[in-house]
Amino acid sequence: MKTPFVSELNSEQNITTFFLVCEKELRNTREGKPYLRLELGDRSGTIEARMWDQFENAAKCINREDFVKVQARVEIYRNRPQLAVMQVRLAKPEEIDLADFLPQTKSDVGKLYAQLLEFAAAVGNPWLKQLVTGILNDPAIAGRYKRAPAAKVMHHAYLGGLLEHVVSLCGLAKLAAAHYPELDLDLLLTAAILHDVGKLDELCYDRTIGYTVEGQLLGHIVMEVQTVSKAMDAIEGFPANLKTVVKHLLISHHGEYEFGSPKLPMIREALVFHYLDDLDSKLAAARAALALESGESEWSAYSGALGRKFLRLEEFLKDFALTPPDKK
Amino acid sequence: MKTPFVSELNSEQNITTFFLVCEKELRNTREGKPYLRLELGDRSGTIEARMWDQFENAAKCINREDFVKVQARVEIYRNRPQLAVMQVRLAKPEEIDLADFLPQTKSDVGKLYAQLLEFAAAVGNPWLKQLVTGILNDPAIAGRYKRAPAAKVMHHAYLGGLLEHVVSLCGLAKLAAAHYPELDLDLLLTAAILHDVGKLDELCYDRTIGYTVEGQLLGHIVMEVQTVSKAMDAIEGFPANLKTVVKHLLISHHGEYEFGSPKLPMIREALVFHYLDDLDSKLAAARAALALESGESEWSAYSGALGRKFLRLEEFLKDFALTPPDKK
Amino acid sequence: MKTPFVSELNSEQNITTFFLVCEKELRNTREGKPYLRLELGDRSGTIEARMWDQFENAAKCINREDFVKVQARVEIYRNRPQLAVMQVRLAKPEEIDLADFLPQTKSDVGKLYAQLLEFAAAVGNPWLKQLVTGILNDPAIAGRYKRAPAAKVMHHAYLGGLLEHVVSLCGLAKLAAAHYPELDLDLLLTAAILHDVGKLDELCYDRTIGYTVEGQLLGHIVMEVQTVSKAMDAIEGFPANLKTVVKHLLISHHGEYEFGSPKLPMIREALVFHYLDDLDSKLAAARAALALESGESEWSAYSGALGRKFLRLEEFLKDFALTPPDKK
Amino acid sequence: MKTPFVSELNSEQNITTFFLVCEKELRNTREGKPYLRLELGDRSGTIEARMWDQFENAAKCINREDFVKVQARVEIYRNRPQLAVMQVRLAKPEEIDLADFLPQTKSDVGKLYAQLLEFAAAVGNPWLKQLVTGILNDPAIAGRYKRAPAAKVMHHAYLGGLLEHVVSLCGLAKLAAAHYPELDLDLLLTAAILHDVGKLDELCYDRTIGYTVEGQLLGHIVMEVQTVSKAMDAIEGFPANLKTVVKHLLISHHGEYEFGSPKLPMIREALVFHYLDDLDSKLAAARAALALESGESEWSAYSGALGRKFLRLEEFLKDFALTPPDKK
Amino acid sequence: MKTPFVSELNSEQNITTFFLVCEKELRNTREGKPYLRLELGDRSGTIEARMWDQFENAAKCINREDFVKVQARVEIYRNRPQLAVMQVRLAKPEEIDLADFLPQTKSDVGKLYAQLLEFAAAVGNPWLKQLVTGILNDPAIAGRYKRAPAAKVMHHAYLGGLLEHVVSLCGLAKLAAAHYPELDLDLLLTAAILHDVGKLDELCYDRTIGYTVEGQLLGHIVMEVQTVSKAMDAIEGFPANLKTVVKHLLISHHGEYEFGSPKLPMIREALVFHYLDDLDSKLAAARAALALESGESEWSAYSGALGRKFLRLEEFLKDFALTPPDKK
Amino acid sequence: MKTPFVSELNSEQNITTFFLVCEKELRNTREGKPYLRLELGDRSGTIEARMWDQFENAAKCINREDFVKVQARVEIYRNRPQLAVMQVRLAKPEEIDLADFLPQTKSDVGKLYAQLLEFAAAVGNPWLKQLVTGILNDPAIAGRYKRAPAAKVMHHAYLGGLLEHVVSLCGLAKLAAAHYPELDLDLLLTAAILHDVGKLDELCYDRTIGYTVEGQLLGHIVMEVQTVSKAMDAIEGFPANLKTVVKHLLISHHGEYEFGSPKLPMIREALVFHYLDDLDSKLAAARAALALESGESEWSAYSGALGRKFLRLEEFLKDFALTPPDKK
């Protein structure tokens, strides 16, 4: 792990650490003196940087989206910290831990994936089991499944976020099927495991989280319906109607046309899965808003995803223990 | 239980049974002969009835919404069954089982209420526990709580439907709190138990399910916030902020302004409870649509509440067992 | 072509012709006499029919959706014509011209398809050309493409309607590309030819126009994106990005989320194609409304698809020739 | 009244006056010299202030939201005025006139409240009269009723604004009841007087106008329905149905679900009152937009509440007198 | 006034009165006997009629929308009254009082129009006064202004309804201008008098209330902006900007785009006039719903215009006098 | 054409050229030295300017919206170019080419107008032909028609943009009428030529593009319906119903109420014209977004008018020629 992070910089400190180059520009001072202006960042934030001397080589070799190693001093300019760069060079791949540059889950990704494989293994229907285990064991998919965020900004917007979300949904699926005997657990688990598989390629998350061109033009629903269709076609004897049901679960999971589902849920499992997915996503968005500093003791930051702020309940009810200790 | 029900009548059958008078009218035939026309019903449907002789007394004593005992013969007129009434008299209260006239839950109401009391007893926070147990043990409330439907048409639209819905929600609340440690179970249970208490008086369900005038003018959300407020005010030391939280859970449970919630959920438990309530209601609506005869083997009746039909999955996938027997 | 059609029946007429059985029922008269009640139809409408004697055999052999040959007399019952059936038997397949039972295009389907193949042959880009000609020449597709309606009720709701709509769109595509040099004709033609290919299987149109279960659960957009994807994957060297572009054209052609497009048009050709498709469909809906008898001389029947009536311009401006004869 | 106000400061002026501390921060110059940065305000606006010497004590004692007495000099920094503070100390409560710090009505609050009491006294129905006079004469309420704004930003967003709005509505109620004999004046006056009573506690308006936590979680409609319910319950013999009517007037006054009314107006007086309330609020919003400097001679500032600008009619029609002097 | 009206017919009664022919048809009985079937109506409703003998001449001369004089006997057929017609002939124009066939205001139209002229005469601005008095005194307009309904179904849907609505609005305009000194009364009166002048030609109301073709294609807003523009252009010296203001008042009076106003109100008088117009219309719709028999003692008929039922307040509060007698 | 444009200025350059004064202000430095601050612009952008000496006269004579001749030196201040003004004077009208200050079409306006006149001359219906040629040949109109933009920001937002849009629409009208024989070309051409004539006065485009007050209050639809009505009234014998049809084409061309059309298209030509207008406008908006630098190689700038970005197809498909050279 790199040190220090942008959020930890102190005035007058001398540092040597790695950054992602967010912007690069050659400029002149008012007096006409040229300098190299950079914006440098890591997962904790960004900072302005200037290099006044011997920057010609750097200006040539270094580009936006490069990782660099920087030796610099932290100064305050117009009441904001700024780096005066003494030396800068391209970082070597092996020097960089991508986790320093993209926010990521606090959970253990390996364990989460093992849990997911267990859920898949518990699917009883032989075709669905072969489908989900086949996809999860495809190395091309597994690698990305462990890294992908669930979204750019809405919820679980960090590396491993998708996996975290899916494992949570598998757990909810089991609970829902136990509570409502009319629901088929296998379909719920299949929906949970596959419903966002299109996000592996809809999003790009190498150095920052964004959308691929294909992701913009097609969206994860259309992308995953193809991936999963191919996988089903490759399984001999997979019943045609079951294929239709699986595809329906995928394409209806947003629940409403205006959220990009071309069909409304018309199977009970599709209806229930939509609610579980929505619940887990929205609760994650509330959690994220509450985790941010808001400047108000009793309220979270404003959640754009939910269009509101959330109450910090423990603060509002701080005068007494909501749940008595012996009941916890 | 009465016998036969309207849905069981056969042509040329002689019957003696009880009905609710849905309509009453004195008419003349084209030839000027007067007769008494009735529409009679029970929980299974309604039927036209005519009385041609000695109906003067009946015409005087019997009114709309009365229960009557009828001796009649089933005839076919214009291809529809119709009753030719020989004798009719007002039924005595003790002869009538209201359950014959209003649809009702198939579950055991006594057991359900016992379960609900157990959920209430399991609330850890002393004020919330006192609140919910106090309300559930209030005899004026308990009697109605066991009878009330959850709605007129949308979901759980039968006697005992509200109780069934609430017990299901308490179960979901426990599952959700176990799945998401950040959620407070006591608040979820309190929301589940109290969120529709206003429906006890918003609806009337003596002989048919409808709305009271007060229910129309105020709605269950406003009605229950008053009931619950009074109950909280009556508990000494109930913390003021906790009162606000409980009221917020009640008024935000519809989740959106357009569904009649004057505030959006701004507490995580309120957000989650809204989803659980919505999920349980919508799944019940799907279940009800699937239970109706639709004339199409693969599709349910159209659900007005959900704006769609549902697939009969077992019919669509009838060629194989979705879940293999050894996995069930 | 059968004769007479339902719409041509006259009172007291004796007829021998073919019908589709829309409903079949065994009933009793008020006096207890059993009879066979049928609802019979062809593309011009439906009529009640009763068979009073020797119907036992017919009642056994004949079912809903069967084609039958009927000998009957037209009577008036309650001011409506009704058939008194003397004889009825199952029709042989070779006796039936399906065109008598489903509304169909007035154009020559063979010529239309030839035109479509010409448009396909004029595509310049080699991969796109191979794609569209391959699909149109696939016998399994061509047969259905020549029969399919474009919709159940909205527009071009008759056999051959889809083909008519697509050929019209190809023509518009050529005009648009000529008018706007920035547009690529090949993409527009590809969109026109493939954008509703999913309807071949979304709809069923053997004896009446309806939806297949797969069509209801997936919709033609999702269905065709798979068909076309497979066809592209089967063409060696088809560029990956061009595949994405083709799929985007298909999935965005409804133009808005609420009309079931999971993505908005983000390529100029997709934007323009959406407008052309919408224009051709809506004009067809207006045309259909104007073709119906409405009971008002100056207004068309109400178009549910467009939410309005249309003015019969020639009636409103009948006092003069809008376009002078020498200018036509 | 304090002098000068922020809006009256001139460059190079020496001042001694009172301010509200909006922000407080300790900072360093680029050269490392520490200083105290403040943002100071009153009802006319805010200004940056810096204290360079002997600020240690001030930095300790003074906090955000404190009132302070300041001796300073007005300087221009980056073309904006800024205060160079020489001395600062906490103000004593008796030195502060809150009216200097919050915008407030230009009307005489005492007279307005007397008018309101007259309207209340004119209510004919004995229960309604007792209800409204009781509430208005409750000292805990009267004090807040005279101070409360009607909103944070939408309309009448200044101290006394609520009272001004309500008195205007009482006047409108009288006019409406005189114009439409079918309307009951007592109900309209009751609605006018009580419809925003919940705002007394929904908003906080001690030093700035904002929302209380309770106000955010419950909203004034739910809050006032409880206040008014309690007051009605405390009046012996208050008819139950009249209670329901009063509550309906309160909860339906926003007129639409999406504006937070859980029920639509279903009584004529409720319908009319909604229009009067909306009219008075929206006209006040237009008035406020017109009162602001907009930089365009013929147009008001943009009103966020109304989503438009308003024409300055007197400017647009300045070439002639709209109403001739002898007609005014 | 004709007698009896359809709503007053009694079984076995012999009548001679006038009707409007709503439908005419030649039919045969099941036995092949021809007869003339008519649907006859007046402002109170419609009734089926049959003529069995000597109807050949009537069948030739009489058409839909004709007024006829009928001698007939009231019989009951299938429990509904029906006329057995003995004689029928075309009515002479002088025999017909159109008021018997179209619902009309209960007010005195002459007095209402005199009131309207007084309001116009009270306009102070000389150009506006000339404009409104000129239009109201135009005989071609005055005649229609006294007859026109305000709408086909929404509100004031009876002859004279428009005039009633406008006179009410003039009264409201005076009250509003007195209440809000910032409003110009002349503009409000001008708006009230002219805002629906387009309805004189948008609707047709000779024998039934409907829309003209021009009314359908253009709507009253576009129609009246032209009428009023011409009138202003004909007044010498009418200031150009004042013309724009008047037109803006007309075109913005529906208040929202979706209600057909091409511009939102951007002048205070336009904003206020929109509210007054909306209030008067909606209250009239509530009044109309309350005037209908609904079958429920406490609720009005359902108002399609308002999307709800209204409470019969006097019924709900019948146990006491809302306003004590000495206060009325 | 002036030189240099703002976008061409280089640091340390001495220039003498013309600008539009966008802002003017007298200011003091922190040290109290007064100076004249200007914001100067031309069609390529704006730049800050300061005049330190002998600016008293300039400060008096020069105002916002004036054209000035400036002698200055380009300096860099805070990394942005800024003008140090040596001399400034008012420009003479004959020195200014307005085209230097407002963006304008790249097409030859004279040729476009000639094309438009040809389209008008091709109208076959004599009244429509007289109408459109009369309007286009009205010198007061022709001058503005050649200059007007089609919008402030949405599409064709440059001088001559309206003409360019209309000529394109006339071309589309011809293509559509050829493709759909049921459409009347004369009506389509009339709609194309007249549908935005109101924009000539709705917008002002002398020095910048904005709205007139009349334009804001009435909008181009209402404005043009009057202009065109007058022109039709002035043509003897113009059929009344044809007038209605022309007006309907104008007022319905936005296609939906929420886009300001007070009526939906109810004539086939109106429906089709709406689509053509929408298509041409939206494609122009896409074209404009693609013409802007966006910082992303594969995506256009975000189009506010369309709510999305557009793909740069040639970039995304750069690896091969979409259309093979021999097919172009």
Short mmCIF file of N, CA, C and O in Angstrom, two decimals, chain D residues 176-185 187-188 268-269 272, chain E residues 168 280 282-288 290 313-314 322:
data_model
loop_
_atom_site.label_atom_id
_atom_site.label_comp_id
_atom_site.label_asym_id
_atom_site.label_seq_id
_atom_site.Cartn_x
_atom_site.Cartn_y
_atom_site.Cartn_z
N ALA D 176 -64.52 34.39 -0.77
CA ALA D 176 -65.00 33.20 -1.48
C ALA D 176 -66.36 32.76 -0.96
O ALA D 176 -67.25 32.39 -1.72
N ALA D 177 -66.53 32.79 0.36
CA ALA D 177 -67.81 32.35 0.92
C ALA D 177 -68.93 33.32 0.55
O ALA D 177 -70.08 32.92 0.37
N ALA D 178 -68.58 34.61 0.42
CA ALA D 178 -69.60 35.57 -0.01
C ALA D 178 -69.96 35.34 -1.48
O ALA D 178 -71.11 35.46 -1.89
N HIS D 179 -68.96 34.98 -2.27
CA HIS D 179 -69.19 34.77 -3.70
C HIS D 179 -69.93 33.47 -3.98
O HIS D 179 -70.76 33.41 -4.89
N TYR D 180 -69.60 32.43 -3.25
CA TYR D 180 -70.20 31.11 -3.47
C TYR D 180 -71.05 30.74 -2.25
O TYR D 180 -70.51 30.21 -1.26
N PRO D 181 -72.33 30.97 -2.29
CA PRO D 181 -73.16 30.71 -1.09
C PRO D 181 -73.13 29.25 -0.67
O PRO D 181 -73.43 28.94 0.48
N GLU D 182 -72.75 28.35 -1.56
CA GLU D 182 -72.72 26.95 -1.20
C GLU D 182 -71.58 26.61 -0.23
O GLU D 182 -71.53 25.50 0.29
N LEU D 183 -70.65 27.52 -0.03
CA LEU D 183 -69.49 27.24 0.82
C LEU D 183 -69.74 27.68 2.25
O LEU D 183 -70.34 28.72 2.50
N ASP D 184 -69.21 26.89 3.19
CA ASP D 184 -69.34 27.24 4.60
C ASP D 184 -68.13 28.05 5.03
O ASP D 184 -67.00 27.56 5.00
N LEU D 185 -68.37 29.28 5.45
CA LEU D 185 -67.26 30.17 5.82
C LEU D 185 -66.49 29.62 7.02
O LEU D 185 -65.26 29.72 7.06
N LEU D 187 -65.77 26.64 7.94
CA LEU D 187 -64.78 25.63 7.56
C LEU D 187 -63.60 26.27 6.83
O LEU D 187 -62.45 25.89 7.05
N LEU D 188 -63.88 27.23 5.96
CA LEU D 188 -62.79 27.89 5.24
C LEU D 188 -61.87 28.64 6.21
O LEU D 188 -60.64 28.58 6.09
N ARG D 268 -66.16 20.31 -0.84
CA ARG D 268 -66.02 21.54 -1.61
C ARG D 268 -65.12 22.58 -0.95
O ARG D 268 -64.30 23.22 -1.59
N GLU D 269 -65.29 22.75 0.36
CA GLU D 269 -64.47 23.74 1.05
C GLU D 269 -62.99 23.36 0.98
O GLU D 269 -62.12 24.23 0.91
N VAL D 272 -61.80 24.31 -2.55
CA VAL D 272 -61.63 25.76 -2.70
C VAL D 272 -60.46 26.25 -1.87
O VAL D 272 -59.66 27.06 -2.34
N SER E 168 -69.37 34.87 -13.05
CA SER E 168 -68.77 34.49 -11.77
C SER E 168 -67.31 34.92 -11.71
O SER E 168 -66.85 35.47 -10.71
N ASP E 280 -63.16 28.25 -10.33
CA ASP E 280 -64.57 28.33 -10.67
C ASP E 280 -65.02 27.10 -11.47
O ASP E 280 -66.12 26.59 -11.27
N LYS E 282 -63.58 24.00 -11.42
CA LYS E 282 -63.54 22.77 -10.63
C LYS E 282 -64.67 22.76 -9.60
O LYS E 282 -65.25 21.71 -9.32
N LEU E 283 -64.97 23.92 -9.03
CA LEU E 283 -66.07 23.95 -8.07
C LEU E 283 -67.38 23.64 -8.79
O LEU E 283 -68.25 22.93 -8.24
N ALA E 284 -67.52 24.12 -10.01
CA ALA E 284 -68.73 23.81 -10.78
C ALA E 284 -68.81 22.31 -11.06
O ALA E 284 -69.89 21.72 -11.05
N ALA E 285 -67.68 21.70 -11.32
CA ALA E 285 -67.67 20.25 -11.56
C ALA E 285 -68.07 19.49 -10.30
O ALA E 285 -68.82 18.51 -10.36
N ALA E 286 -67.59 19.95 -9.15
CA ALA E 286 -67.97 19.32 -7.88
C ALA E 286 -69.47 19.49 -7.66
O ALA E 286 -70.18 18.56 -7.26
N ARG E 287 -69.96 20.70 -7.93
CA ARG E 287 -71.38 21.00 -7.77
C ARG E 287 -72.22 20.07 -8.64
O ARG E 287 -73.24 19.53 -8.21
N ALA E 288 -71.77 19.88 -9.88
CA ALA E 288 -72.51 19.02 -10.80
C ALA E 288 -72.52 17.58 -10.31
O ALA E 288 -73.54 16.89 -10.38
N LEU E 290 -72.32 16.58 -7.24
CA LEU E 290 -73.19 16.51 -6.06
C LEU E 290 -74.67 16.56 -6.44
O LEU E 290 -75.53 16.04 -5.73
N LEU E 313 -71.66 16.92 2.55
CA LEU E 313 -71.32 17.39 3.88
C LEU E 313 -72.56 17.48 4.77
O LEU E 313 -72.54 17.08 5.94
N GLU E 314 -73.66 17.97 4.20
CA GLU E 314 -74.87 18.17 5.01
C GLU E 314 -75.39 16.82 5.51
O GLU E 314 -76.02 16.74 6.55
N LEU E 322 -74.22 22.90 11.05
CA LEU E 322 -72.82 23.32 10.96
C LEU E 322 -72.72 24.78 11.37
O LEU E 322 -71.94 25.14 12.26
#
